Amino acid sequence: MERGSAKHGPRLDDQQKHETEGLVRGTGPTHTEEWKEPEPLPTAADEELLPPPYPPGHEPGTPAGITPEGVEARSNLAKWISGVDFPTDRDALVAHAESVFAPDTVIDALRSLPDGTFGNVGQVAAALGLGIEEKRS
């Protein structure tokens, strides 16, 4: 008995067989048209040939006056106190951090802030000794 489809003719059966041959055998492309194939991932050798992702002078980095660790700490701090209405004080910052379930390290750092009012996240970070970004002229 010959196997085939009752829904379409032998010509379409042959075309579908040809299109799925690579998939069934596990070798080669699964599509008959090259433009349907995904591009291969770049290898380590290819990455050396790629142009840098940023133009010279526009590479990401650490601003003057802050260490890379300070940038990370400031980012983490900002994540947990975003949504606070500035200006605010230490107690309001601690209450907000607790309400959003900030890590204990963030809450402890906020508790160590001096009394006073803070106008923005930068002032909070500076009071915690995380560095102050220096503007270049």
PDB file of C-alpha atoms in Angstrom:
ATOM      1  CA  MET A   1       0.000   0.000   0.000  1.00  0.00           C
ATOM      2  CA  GLU A   2       1.406   3.402  -0.970  1.00  0.00           C
ATOM      3  CA  ARG A   3       1.514   6.061   1.730  1.00  0.00           C
ATOM      4  CA  GLY A   4       0.310   9.503   0.805  1.00  0.00           C
ATOM      5  CA  SER A   5      -2.076  12.203   1.771  1.00  0.00           C
ATOM      6  CA  ALA A   6      -5.705  12.159   0.827  1.00  0.00           C
ATOM      7  CA  LYS A   7      -5.866  15.945   1.249  1.00  0.00           C
ATOM      8  CA  HIS A   8      -3.522  16.866  -1.604  1.00  0.00           C
ATOM      9  CA  GLY A   9      -1.784  15.383  -4.584  1.00  0.00           C
ATOM     10  CA  PRO A  10       1.561  13.613  -5.057  1.00  0.00           C
ATOM     11  CA  ARG A  11       3.320  16.784  -6.235  1.00  0.00           C
ATOM     12  CA  LEU A  12       2.582  18.599  -2.954  1.00  0.00           C
ATOM     13  CA  ASP A  13       3.578  15.477  -1.016  1.00  0.00           C
ATOM     14  CA  ASP A  14       6.967  15.490  -2.748  1.00  0.00           C
ATOM     15  CA  GLN A  15       7.455  19.205  -2.088  1.00  0.00           C
ATOM     16  CA  GLN A  16       6.682  18.805   1.623  1.00  0.00           C
ATOM     17  CA  LYS A  17       8.979  15.777   1.823  1.00  0.00           C
ATOM     18  CA  HIS A  18      11.798  17.818   0.299  1.00  0.00           C
ATOM     19  CA  GLU A  19      11.176  20.758   2.674  1.00  0.00           C
ATOM     20  CA  THR A  20      11.241  18.597   5.806  1.00  0.00           C
ATOM     21  CA  GLU A  21      14.130  16.318   4.809  1.00  0.00           C
ATOM     22  CA  GLY A  22      16.738  18.394   6.693  1.00  0.00           C
ATOM     23  CA  LEU A  23      14.572  18.457   9.791  1.00  0.00           C
ATOM     24  CA  VAL A  24      13.925  14.709   9.726  1.00  0.00           C
ATOM     25  CA  ARG A  25      17.575  13.794   9.160  1.00  0.00           C
ATOM     26  CA  GLY A  26      18.862  16.434  11.547  1.00  0.00           C
ATOM     27  CA  THR A  27      21.344  17.816   9.024  1.00  0.00           C
ATOM     28  CA  GLY A  28      21.190  20.955   7.002  1.00  0.00           C
ATOM     29  CA  PRO A  29      18.583  23.636   6.718  1.00  0.00           C
ATOM     30  CA  THR A  30      14.901  23.036   7.305  1.00  0.00           C
ATOM     31  CA  HIS A  31      13.691  25.491   4.656  1.00  0.00           C
ATOM     32  CA  THR A  32      14.161  25.335   0.932  1.00  0.00           C
ATOM     33  CA  GLU A  33      14.541  29.094   0.599  1.00  0.00           C
ATOM     34  CA  GLU A  34      17.735  30.557   2.025  1.00  0.00           C
ATOM     35  CA  TRP A  35      16.119  33.811   3.135  1.00  0.00           C
ATOM     36  CA  LYS A  36      13.959  31.899   5.634  1.00  0.00           C
ATOM     37  CA  GLU A  37      16.989  30.525   7.493  1.00  0.00           C
ATOM     38  CA  PRO A  38      18.077  32.323  10.673  1.00  0.00           C
ATOM     39  CA  GLU A  39      21.550  33.836  10.637  1.00  0.00           C
ATOM     40  CA  PRO A  40      24.158  31.866  12.580  1.00  0.00           C
ATOM     41  CA  LEU A  41      25.313  33.225  15.936  1.00  0.00           C
ATOM     42  CA  PRO A  42      28.676  34.994  15.865  1.00  0.00           C
ATOM     43  CA  THR A  43      31.636  32.944  17.066  1.00  0.00           C
ATOM     44  CA  ALA A  44      34.572  34.214  19.119  1.00  0.00           C
ATOM     45  CA  ALA A  45      36.576  34.671  15.912  1.00  0.00           C
ATOM     46  CA  ASP A  46      33.741  36.716  14.380  1.00  0.00           C
ATOM     47  CA  GLU A  47      33.512  38.991  17.437  1.00  0.00           C
ATOM     48  CA  GLU A  48      37.094  40.141  16.923  1.00  0.00           C
ATOM     49  CA  LEU A  49      36.090  41.408  13.491  1.00  0.00           C
ATOM     50  CA  LEU A  50      32.976  43.235  14.680  1.00  0.00           C
ATOM     51  CA  PRO A  51      33.252  47.009  15.148  1.00  0.00           C
ATOM     52  CA  PRO A  52      33.053  48.256  18.732  1.00  0.00           C
ATOM     53  CA  PRO A  53      29.436  48.803  19.840  1.00  0.00           C
ATOM     54  CA  TYR A  54      30.078  52.444  20.804  1.00  0.00           C
ATOM     55  CA  PRO A  55      31.853  55.199  18.887  1.00  0.00           C
ATOM     56  CA  PRO A  56      35.137  56.431  20.420  1.00  0.00           C
ATOM     57  CA  GLY A  57      34.524  58.845  23.269  1.00  0.00           C
ATOM     58  CA  HIS A  58      31.001  57.509  23.874  1.00  0.00           C
ATOM     59  CA  GLU A  59      31.817  54.288  25.700  1.00  0.00           C
ATOM     60  CA  PRO A  60      29.867  53.618  28.882  1.00  0.00           C
ATOM     61  CA  GLY A  61      31.890  54.052  32.021  1.00  0.00           C
ATOM     62  CA  THR A  62      32.060  55.427  35.477  1.00  0.00           C
ATOM     63  CA  PRO A  63      31.565  59.179  35.876  1.00  0.00           C
ATOM     64  CA  ALA A  64      34.407  61.148  37.422  1.00  0.00           C
ATOM     65  CA  GLY A  65      34.190  61.277  41.212  1.00  0.00           C
ATOM     66  CA  ILE A  66      32.492  57.886  41.641  1.00  0.00           C
ATOM     67  CA  THR A  67      33.933  54.391  41.818  1.00  0.00           C
ATOM     68  CA  PRO A  68      32.317  51.526  39.880  1.00  0.00           C
ATOM     69  CA  GLU A  69      31.151  50.104  43.218  1.00  0.00           C
ATOM     70  CA  GLY A  70      29.631  53.494  44.062  1.00  0.00           C
ATOM     71  CA  VAL A  71      27.727  53.515  40.765  1.00  0.00           C
ATOM     72  CA  GLU A  72      26.321  50.068  41.534  1.00  0.00           C
ATOM     73  CA  ALA A  73      25.416  51.076  45.106  1.00  0.00           C
ATOM     74  CA  ARG A  74      23.743  54.311  43.925  1.00  0.00           C
ATOM     75  CA  SER A  75      21.759  52.366  41.332  1.00  0.00           C
ATOM     76  CA  ASN A  76      20.612  49.849  43.930  1.00  0.00           C
ATOM     77  CA  LEU A  77      19.670  52.628  46.337  1.00  0.00           C
ATOM     78  CA  ALA A  78      17.701  54.484  43.656  1.00  0.00           C
ATOM     79  CA  LYS A  79      15.834  51.304  42.765  1.00  0.00           C
ATOM     80  CA  TRP A  80      14.539  50.893  46.295  1.00  0.00           C
ATOM     81  CA  ILE A  81      13.675  54.518  47.073  1.00  0.00           C
ATOM     82  CA  SER A  82      12.112  55.389  43.732  1.00  0.00           C
ATOM     83  CA  GLY A  83       8.590  56.616  44.219  1.00  0.00           C
ATOM     84  CA  VAL A  84       9.424  58.677  47.299  1.00  0.00           C
ATOM     85  CA  ASP A  85       8.155  62.255  47.180  1.00  0.00           C
ATOM     86  CA  PHE A  86      11.209  64.482  47.570  1.00  0.00           C
ATOM     87  CA  PRO A  87      12.084  66.506  49.578  1.00  0.00           C
ATOM     88  CA  THR A  88      11.872  63.982  52.385  1.00  0.00           C
ATOM     89  CA  ASP A  89      13.582  62.980  55.598  1.00  0.00           C
ATOM     90  CA  ARG A  90      15.360  59.856  56.857  1.00  0.00           C
ATOM     91  CA  ASP A  91      12.315  58.340  58.564  1.00  0.00           C
ATOM     92  CA  ALA A  92      10.179  58.617  55.432  1.00  0.00           C
ATOM     93  CA  LEU A  93      12.954  57.003  53.360  1.00  0.00           C
ATOM     94  CA  VAL A  94      13.237  54.110  55.814  1.00  0.00           C
ATOM     95  CA  ALA A  95       9.444  53.660  55.919  1.00  0.00           C
ATOM     96  CA  HIS A  96       9.245  53.596  52.125  1.00  0.00           C
ATOM     97  CA  ALA A  97      12.119  51.116  51.822  1.00  0.00           C
ATOM     98  CA  GLU A  98      10.439  48.825  54.355  1.00  0.00           C
ATOM     99  CA  SER A  99       7.100  49.085  52.506  1.00  0.00           C
ATOM    100  CA  VAL A 100       8.685  47.874  49.257  1.00  0.00           C
ATOM    101  CA  PHE A 101      10.599  45.101  51.061  1.00  0.00           C
ATOM    102  CA  ALA A 102      14.056  46.506  50.345  1.00  0.00           C
ATOM    103  CA  PRO A 103      17.022  44.373  51.440  1.00  0.00           C
ATOM    104  CA  ASP A 104      18.268  44.847  54.998  1.00  0.00           C
ATOM    105  CA  THR A 105      21.509  46.400  53.737  1.00  0.00           C
ATOM    106  CA  VAL A 106      19.549  49.222  52.062  1.00  0.00           C
ATOM    107  CA  ILE A 107      17.320  49.779  55.090  1.00  0.00           C
ATOM    108  CA  ASP A 108      20.326  49.800  57.448  1.00  0.00           C
ATOM    109  CA  ALA A 109      22.113  52.306  55.217  1.00  0.00           C
ATOM    110  CA  LEU A 110      19.055  54.573  55.209  1.00  0.00           C
ATOM    111  CA  ARG A 111      18.806  54.334  59.003  1.00  0.00           C
ATOM    112  CA  SER A 112      22.419  55.534  59.228  1.00  0.00           C
ATOM    113  CA  LEU A 113      21.577  58.786  57.409  1.00  0.00           C
ATOM    114  CA  PRO A 114      21.955  61.993  59.415  1.00  0.00           C
ATOM    115  CA  ASP A 115      18.902  63.999  60.432  1.00  0.00           C
ATOM    116  CA  GLY A 116      17.779  66.465  57.818  1.00  0.00           C
ATOM    117  CA  THR A 117      15.885  66.819  54.586  1.00  0.00           C
ATOM    118  CA  PHE A 118      17.030  65.324  51.303  1.00  0.00           C
ATOM    119  CA  GLY A 119      16.009  66.880  47.990  1.00  0.00           C
ATOM    120  CA  ASN A 120      16.806  63.956  45.685  1.00  0.00           C
ATOM    121  CA  VAL A 121      18.465  60.559  45.415  1.00  0.00           C
ATOM    122  CA  GLY A 122      21.841  62.197  44.727  1.00  0.00           C
ATOM    123  CA  GLN A 123      21.771  63.961  48.084  1.00  0.00           C
ATOM    124  CA  VAL A 124      20.899  60.694  49.822  1.00  0.00           C
ATOM    125  CA  ALA A 125      23.766  58.922  48.041  1.00  0.00           C
ATOM    126  CA  ALA A 126      26.201  61.717  48.926  1.00  0.00           C
ATOM    127  CA  ALA A 127      25.150  61.555  52.589  1.00  0.00           C
ATOM    128  CA  LEU A 128      25.854  57.817  52.517  1.00  0.00           C
ATOM    129  CA  GLY A 129      29.333  58.458  51.106  1.00  0.00           C
ATOM    130  CA  LEU A 130      28.657  56.863  47.723  1.00  0.00           C
ATOM    131  CA  GLY A 131      30.452  59.622  45.830  1.00  0.00           C
ATOM    132  CA  ILE A 132      29.382  62.708  43.976  1.00  0.00           C
ATOM    133  CA  GLU A 133      29.446  62.851  40.212  1.00  0.00           C
ATOM    134  CA  GLU A 134      31.769  65.586  39.009  1.00  0.00           C
ATOM    135  CA  LYS A 135      30.622  67.510  35.968  1.00  0.00           C
ATOM    136  CA  ARG A 136      33.240  67.891  33.267  1.00  0.00           C
ATOM    137  CA  SER A 137      33.693  71.303  31.736  1.00  0.00           C
TER     138      SER A 137
END
